[in-house]
XYZ file of C-alpha atoms in Angstrom:
462
model
C 23.481 -65.589 50.639
C 20.235 -66.574 48.962
C 19.966 -65.842 45.246
C 17.549 -66.734 42.537
C 20.059 -68.396 40.211
C 18.435 -67.041 37.061
C 18.708 -63.463 38.315
C 22.102 -63.678 40.004
C 25.138 -61.678 38.978
C 28.449 -63.370 38.242
C 29.723 -62.374 41.662
C 26.620 -63.673 43.453
C 26.543 -67.007 41.628
C 30.239 -67.686 42.218
C 29.855 -66.965 45.932
C 26.740 -69.138 46.226
C 28.563 -72.051 44.586
C 31.604 -71.521 46.815
C 29.370 -71.547 49.917
C 27.634 -74.698 48.640
C 24.268 -72.931 48.527
C 23.806 -74.122 44.970
C 25.807 -76.704 43.033
C 27.556 -76.028 39.764
C 25.520 -78.865 38.256
C 22.325 -77.087 39.311
C 23.559 -73.857 37.710
C 24.363 -75.631 34.444
C 21.005 -77.397 34.438
C 19.079 -74.201 35.183
C 20.868 -72.335 32.408
C 20.311 -75.123 29.890
C 16.634 -75.269 30.827
C 16.369 -71.501 30.400
C 17.929 -71.692 26.945
C 15.543 -74.488 25.987
C 12.522 -72.480 27.164
C 13.457 -68.953 26.085
C 15.811 -69.165 23.114
C 13.137 -70.228 20.571
C 11.535 -66.819 21.120
C 14.773 -64.857 20.868
C 17.226 -66.633 18.576
C 20.182 -65.715 20.793
C 22.017 -69.070 20.666
C 23.314 -70.860 17.583
C 24.897 -73.840 19.400
C 24.248 -75.256 22.878
C 27.176 -77.098 24.475
C 25.230 -79.275 26.914
C 27.809 -82.012 27.439
C 30.624 -79.549 27.976
C 28.649 -77.427 30.463
C 27.675 -80.462 32.549
C 31.202 -81.852 32.481
C 32.627 -78.507 33.616
C 30.026 -78.376 36.389
C 31.002 -81.857 37.559
C 34.628 -80.738 37.826
C 33.672 -77.740 39.964
C 31.469 -79.774 42.300
C 34.232 -82.361 42.688
C 36.727 -79.635 43.619
C 34.331 -78.348 46.271
C 33.764 -81.860 47.640
C 37.542 -82.314 47.986
C 37.804 -79.061 49.910
C 39.863 -77.354 47.216
C 39.644 -73.584 46.705
C 37.405 -72.713 43.802
C 38.419 -70.432 40.930
C 36.747 -66.998 40.705
C 33.996 -67.865 38.200
C 33.180 -71.317 39.593
C 29.730 -72.421 38.474
C 28.885 -69.261 36.523
C 26.969 -69.937 33.256
C 28.483 -68.067 30.306
C 28.242 -68.034 26.523
C 30.401 -66.605 23.740
C 29.786 -64.973 20.404
C 30.154 -67.490 17.591
C 33.229 -65.593 16.429
C 35.318 -67.257 19.150
C 36.745 -70.715 18.588
C 35.225 -73.298 20.926
C 36.744 -76.766 20.832
C 34.370 -79.171 19.100
C 32.134 -76.427 17.679
C 32.285 -74.964 14.187
C 33.029 -71.244 14.316
C 30.231 -70.044 12.046
C 31.024 -66.338 12.425
C 27.372 -65.773 11.571
C 27.920 -67.018 8.030
C 26.662 -69.762 5.754
C 30.136 -70.325 4.337
C 31.937 -71.071 7.607
C 29.468 -73.693 8.757
C 31.075 -75.989 6.192
C 34.321 -75.818 8.182
C 35.347 -78.555 10.621
C 34.904 -77.921 14.361
C 37.600 -75.916 16.098
C 40.459 -77.959 17.555
C 40.920 -75.724 20.595
C 39.319 -72.872 22.504
C 40.176 -69.272 21.774
C 42.478 -67.835 24.443
C 39.700 -65.951 26.240
C 37.370 -68.961 26.174
C 40.145 -71.039 27.718
C 40.616 -68.411 30.424
C 36.915 -68.528 31.268
C 37.134 -72.303 31.581
C 40.219 -72.099 33.780
C 38.355 -69.616 35.989
C 35.561 -72.156 36.511
C 32.892 -70.778 34.183
C 30.386 -73.159 32.575
C 30.124 -72.703 28.804
C 26.464 -73.018 27.815
C 26.920 -72.333 24.104
C 27.724 -69.950 21.282
C 25.715 -66.934 20.223
C 24.012 -65.408 17.214
C 25.608 -62.431 15.499
C 25.637 -60.346 12.326
C 27.408 -62.127 9.482
C 31.176 -61.897 9.928
C 30.541 -59.266 12.650
C 29.822 -56.640 9.987
C 26.562 -55.129 11.232
C 24.765 -53.360 14.063
C 21.275 -54.896 14.033
C 21.609 -58.569 14.996
C 19.532 -59.581 11.963
C 21.307 -62.638 10.604
C 20.310 -63.795 7.123
C 21.193 -67.432 7.860
C 20.295 -68.016 11.531
C 17.469 -65.507 11.795
C 17.199 -62.265 13.716
C 18.180 -62.118 17.367
C 15.278 -60.453 19.164
C 15.295 -57.960 22.004
C 14.135 -59.653 25.234
C 12.435 -56.468 26.452
C 10.299 -56.194 23.301
C 10.706 -59.053 20.857
C 9.584 -57.084 17.812
C 12.682 -54.909 18.275
C 16.345 -55.503 17.415
C 18.836 -56.800 19.933
C 21.590 -54.773 18.308
C 24.783 -56.239 16.959
C 27.021 -57.534 15.938
C 27.311 -59.250 19.342
C 23.565 -59.771 19.266
C 23.118 -62.922 21.314
C 25.740 -61.663 23.767
C 23.386 -58.903 24.856
C 20.064 -60.726 24.533
C 21.113 -63.866 26.417
C 22.075 -61.854 29.513
C 18.989 -59.629 29.435
C 16.847 -62.790 29.288
C 18.811 -64.430 32.158
C 19.874 -67.443 30.140
C 23.474 -66.832 31.233
C 25.197 -64.419 33.608
C 27.975 -63.203 31.299
C 29.089 -63.362 27.690
C 32.025 -62.590 25.434
C 31.488 -60.265 22.494
C 33.669 -58.378 20.063
C 33.639 -54.697 19.157
C 35.086 -53.242 15.962
C 32.818 -50.233 15.542
C 30.396 -50.662 18.451
C 29.429 -54.326 18.507
C 29.567 -54.680 22.302
C 28.201 -51.227 23.104
C 25.221 -51.362 20.721
C 23.651 -54.592 22.060
C 24.446 -53.443 25.599
C 22.485 -50.264 24.863
C 19.549 -51.936 23.124
C 19.245 -54.893 25.540
C 19.951 -52.988 28.736
C 23.115 -54.690 30.009
C 26.620 -53.518 30.890
C 29.355 -53.918 28.285
C 33.099 -53.293 28.359
C 35.117 -52.513 25.253
C 38.639 -52.416 26.660
C 41.620 -50.535 25.305
C 42.679 -51.837 21.898
C 44.976 -54.806 22.470
C 44.221 -55.160 26.192
C 42.600 -58.579 25.687
C 43.694 -61.399 23.411
C 42.084 -61.871 19.997
C 43.773 -65.242 19.416
C 41.228 -67.747 18.164
C 38.738 -65.041 17.170
C 37.732 -64.611 13.517
C 38.775 -61.084 12.496
C 36.710 -58.408 10.835
C 39.152 -55.510 10.795
C 42.356 -56.325 12.682
C 43.362 -52.724 13.340
C 39.970 -52.030 14.953
C 38.868 -55.357 16.482
C 38.439 -55.563 20.265
C 37.279 -58.394 22.531
C 35.383 -57.893 25.762
C 32.688 -59.008 28.226
C 29.021 -58.179 28.806
C 27.246 -58.726 32.120
C 24.497 -57.462 34.433
C 26.712 -55.316 36.651
C 29.786 -53.127 36.553
C 31.344 -55.241 39.310
C 30.929 -58.300 37.111
C 32.681 -56.517 34.246
C 35.602 -55.683 36.530
C 35.905 -59.309 37.652
C 35.606 -60.625 34.100
C 38.157 -58.127 32.815
C 40.685 -59.309 35.385
C 40.025 -62.970 34.531
C 40.311 -62.308 30.805
C 43.540 -60.322 31.070
C 44.960 -63.026 33.343
C 45.558 -60.638 36.243
C 46.940 -62.072 39.491
C 43.968 -62.922 41.716
C 43.316 -64.333 45.153
C 39.979 -66.058 45.666
C 37.731 -65.631 47.523
C 37.719 -61.858 47.527
C 37.503 -59.036 45.013
C 39.768 -58.971 41.993
C 42.281 -56.103 41.536
C 39.978 -53.980 39.385
C 36.976 -54.727 41.623
C 38.867 -53.234 44.562
C 39.139 -49.968 42.644
C 35.367 -49.659 42.342
C 34.924 -48.701 45.992
C 36.513 -45.344 45.184
C 33.422 -44.403 43.171
C 33.423 -41.359 40.916
C 34.650 -38.942 43.597
C 37.570 -36.845 42.464
C 37.284 -37.794 38.799
C 37.241 -35.009 36.226
C 34.248 -35.792 34.011
C 32.911 -34.009 30.937
C 30.140 -34.542 28.409
C 31.051 -34.906 24.744
C 29.634 -32.044 22.697
C 29.689 -31.295 18.985
C 29.076 -34.486 16.982
C 27.756 -36.234 20.080
C 25.133 -33.545 20.684
C 23.866 -33.747 17.118
C 21.617 -36.061 15.115
C 20.438 -38.447 17.840
C 16.870 -38.975 18.993
C 15.796 -37.160 22.196
C 16.209 -40.303 24.297
C 19.929 -40.558 23.466
C 20.634 -37.079 24.811
C 18.213 -37.436 27.726
C 20.116 -40.499 28.919
C 23.431 -38.617 28.870
C 21.833 -35.695 30.691
C 20.462 -38.045 33.360
C 23.910 -39.533 33.928
C 25.635 -36.142 33.879
C 23.177 -34.719 36.405
C 23.679 -37.670 38.740
C 27.448 -37.154 38.573
C 27.130 -33.362 38.895
C 28.889 -32.839 35.564
C 28.694 -29.500 33.779
C 31.885 -29.477 31.677
C 31.635 -30.149 27.960
C 34.412 -31.057 25.533
C 34.414 -31.542 21.787
C 36.191 -34.389 20.039
C 37.392 -32.611 16.903
C 36.338 -34.037 13.536
C 34.443 -36.942 15.126
C 32.305 -37.299 12.006
C 35.414 -37.661 9.902
C 36.717 -40.255 12.378
C 33.550 -42.264 11.852
C 33.997 -42.102 8.078
C 37.634 -43.168 8.345
C 36.632 -46.093 10.551
C 34.232 -47.233 7.833
C 36.990 -47.061 5.212
C 39.377 -49.164 7.297
C 36.734 -51.693 8.332
C 35.562 -52.299 4.788
C 39.084 -52.363 3.322
C 40.518 -54.749 5.918
C 37.401 -56.926 5.930
C 37.309 -57.039 2.135
C 40.962 -58.097 2.013
C 40.421 -60.848 4.596
C 37.367 -62.247 2.806
C 38.618 -61.746 -0.760
C 38.936 -65.457 -1.571
C 35.419 -66.143 -0.245
C 34.079 -63.226 -2.286
C 35.652 -64.686 -5.415
C 34.541 -68.267 -4.853
C 31.253 -68.090 -2.924
C 29.820 -64.609 -3.355
C 26.265 -65.966 -3.587
C 26.538 -67.493 -0.111
C 27.000 -64.143 1.640
C 24.176 -62.011 2.966
C 23.937 -59.583 0.013
C 24.277 -56.543 2.285
C 27.449 -57.898 3.870
C 28.864 -59.034 0.518
C 28.375 -55.644 -1.100
C 30.168 -53.807 1.717
C 33.084 -56.245 1.611
C 33.266 -55.885 -2.166
C 33.344 -52.115 -1.828
C 36.111 -52.506 0.732
C 38.124 -54.798 -1.510
C 37.964 -52.133 -4.211
C 38.909 -49.263 -1.895
C 41.863 -47.278 -3.297
C 44.988 -47.718 -1.213
C 45.322 -43.933 -1.016
C 42.051 -43.781 0.942
C 43.329 -46.348 3.420
C 46.593 -44.440 3.829
C 44.713 -41.203 4.424
C 42.405 -42.883 6.963
C 45.413 -44.196 8.889
C 47.103 -40.806 8.747
C 43.953 -39.140 10.040
C 43.695 -41.708 12.830
C 47.050 -40.562 14.203
C 45.892 -36.935 14.072
C 42.583 -37.729 15.773
C 44.234 -39.849 18.469
C 46.612 -37.019 19.338
C 43.783 -34.473 19.601
C 41.610 -36.688 21.767
C 44.557 -37.665 23.965
C 45.037 -33.966 24.726
C 41.494 -33.847 26.122
C 42.401 -36.482 28.687
C 45.134 -34.232 30.084
C 42.312 -32.238 31.680
C 39.618 -34.920 32.033
C 39.484 -38.496 33.285
C 36.119 -39.487 31.791
C 34.017 -38.355 28.836
C 30.309 -39.200 28.586
C 28.541 -39.759 25.259
C 25.467 -41.549 23.902
C 25.978 -45.203 22.991
C 23.290 -45.320 20.295
C 21.247 -42.578 18.626
C 17.940 -44.172 19.659
C 16.183 -47.005 21.431
C 16.287 -50.324 19.565
C 14.508 -50.013 16.194
C 12.063 -52.662 15.095
C 13.323 -55.766 13.324
C 13.220 -55.173 9.582
C 13.254 -51.392 9.954
C 15.379 -50.149 7.071
C 15.432 -46.403 7.777
C 14.904 -43.840 10.497
C 14.916 -40.051 10.587
C 17.885 -38.143 11.985
C 17.820 -34.340 11.986
C 14.920 -34.378 9.545
C 16.697 -36.656 7.074
C 15.670 -40.251 6.375
C 18.816 -42.396 6.607
C 19.569 -46.153 6.535
C 19.166 -47.771 9.939
C 21.999 -50.305 9.867
C 25.022 -48.035 9.375
C 23.720 -45.147 11.471
C 23.238 -47.132 14.650
C 27.008 -46.775 15.133
C 26.929 -43.000 14.863
C 28.442 -42.437 18.306
C 30.448 -45.611 18.882
C 32.671 -45.576 15.797
C 34.740 -42.471 16.578
C 35.691 -43.978 19.960
C 36.772 -47.456 18.865
C 38.572 -45.843 15.907
C 41.333 -44.896 18.360
C 40.919 -47.854 20.721
C 39.738 -46.050 23.864
C 38.280 -48.102 26.741
C 34.524 -47.684 27.191
C 31.872 -49.034 29.525
C 28.353 -48.922 28.087
C 25.907 -48.410 30.964
C 22.170 -49.086 30.530
C 19.776 -46.272 31.427
C 16.001 -46.452 31.731
C 14.173 -43.167 31.142
C 10.844 -42.507 32.821
C 8.041 -44.296 31.002
C 10.369 -45.923 28.459
C 9.661 -49.450 27.294
C 13.253 -49.987 26.233
C 16.652 -49.075 27.708
C 19.348 -46.956 26.089
C 23.061 -46.858 26.787
C 25.569 -44.168 27.705
C 29.264 -44.512 26.916
C 31.645 -43.914 29.826
C 34.932 -43.283 28.007
C 38.401 -43.216 29.562
C 41.979 -42.728 28.445
C 43.915 -45.778 27.195
C 44.490 -48.454 29.845
C 42.191 -46.724 32.356
C 39.380 -49.246 32.315
C 39.404 -48.908 36.101
C 38.179 -45.311 35.914
C 35.350 -46.079 33.497
C 34.298 -49.021 35.661
C 34.380 -46.851 38.808
C 31.915 -44.447 37.230
C 29.726 -47.283 35.939
C 29.641 -48.896 39.383
C 28.737 -45.572 40.994
C 25.883 -45.076 38.542
C 24.600 -48.572 39.250
C 24.864 -48.128 43.005
C 22.926 -44.853 42.743
C 20.199 -46.490 40.628
C 20.911 -44.410 37.523
C 22.141 -47.400 35.507
C 20.503 -50.796 35.862
C 20.188 -54.110 34.040
C 16.887 -55.705 35.049
C 16.045 -59.122 33.680
C 13.554 -58.856 30.819
C 9.968 -59.796 31.572
C 10.096 -62.453 28.822
C 11.198 -65.032 31.405
């Protein structure tokens, strides 16, 4: 198989390394060169782990030379959000305060699993401060720019996780998602993102934002890559070479799945492109059913209460001692959370149980629900407001309009990138499944990619 290494998927790169068509050292070198050439224009990386990447590549090439079987991600360049501990690197978490901390002693669990699977860690990635944001505009490290149009946002909080893949600096990344922080950059940057079921993947060694809402997950350029990465990250039994367990499910496609479009809240407020993308996907899948997630707007509000309250409690000591070192926007939301009445938190948790039960009932009759990922294409960097339903509203909080009700109850979602005719920027659609049915969401995503409805082209910036 001949691939252009910069454009290859995870699956393609791993196979090319296994077949000795390209060395792991070459892959590491190409990725590092790409970061050196492209990152100054994007601000996707905060730390580059050159020595580690080259050392990991040497190990892979030595295994191949000895005739040993290679692990499933052998020679694949990856990067992780700077919320994950990486041995020898300070976990900044997008903050000024944390960069005073000593380097991490050990890798986060998921970073260690990537290493064990043969991936080459190229570095750590830019993000909104303490993962509390949707824009990717970091007050300390600078804004992460959209590779498809650099005057636009990458989306956040896993900003560099989306931008670095779209710009072909790496083939896959790890992000986190509390209220939409994988799905938003996937939508804005035009890549595939998986927010698994709450608790499906380890959060050990990851700085928390809101523990009852935090998820970890991968981003990549294909649905097949997400399936492979998901199996690696959940430590599923695998036999290499060959497809992983979840990858084998993808051949079933979307046939036989009961799919509906989310109505109500998810039909309201968004820009025309958000609804056009859902309609394009629904038409391709021959979907006509519509369901309504009851009180989705209230679910979004409750998610905000819990995020702010839990985040404010976690950062309370920092707020007391170093308030001036926060991004003022982040600080003020954490302060509001720290002052949230406990009765509000109790009511939000009580409502979460009610909402989960109502949405679970919908999955008795449907396997998949489709919804917009973001209300619009990526806004411009520095854009403080936009107009929704004739009302001017703040940009930052309203980017998560459609993602927050879903992560509020921990459902698995694949964000698939859609390009509308004549559009300069992509926009994502959420493919939502019942708990622990990532396989179904990935089947639909893979079908959409195979049919050319969803795609993740490399940005022209390279």
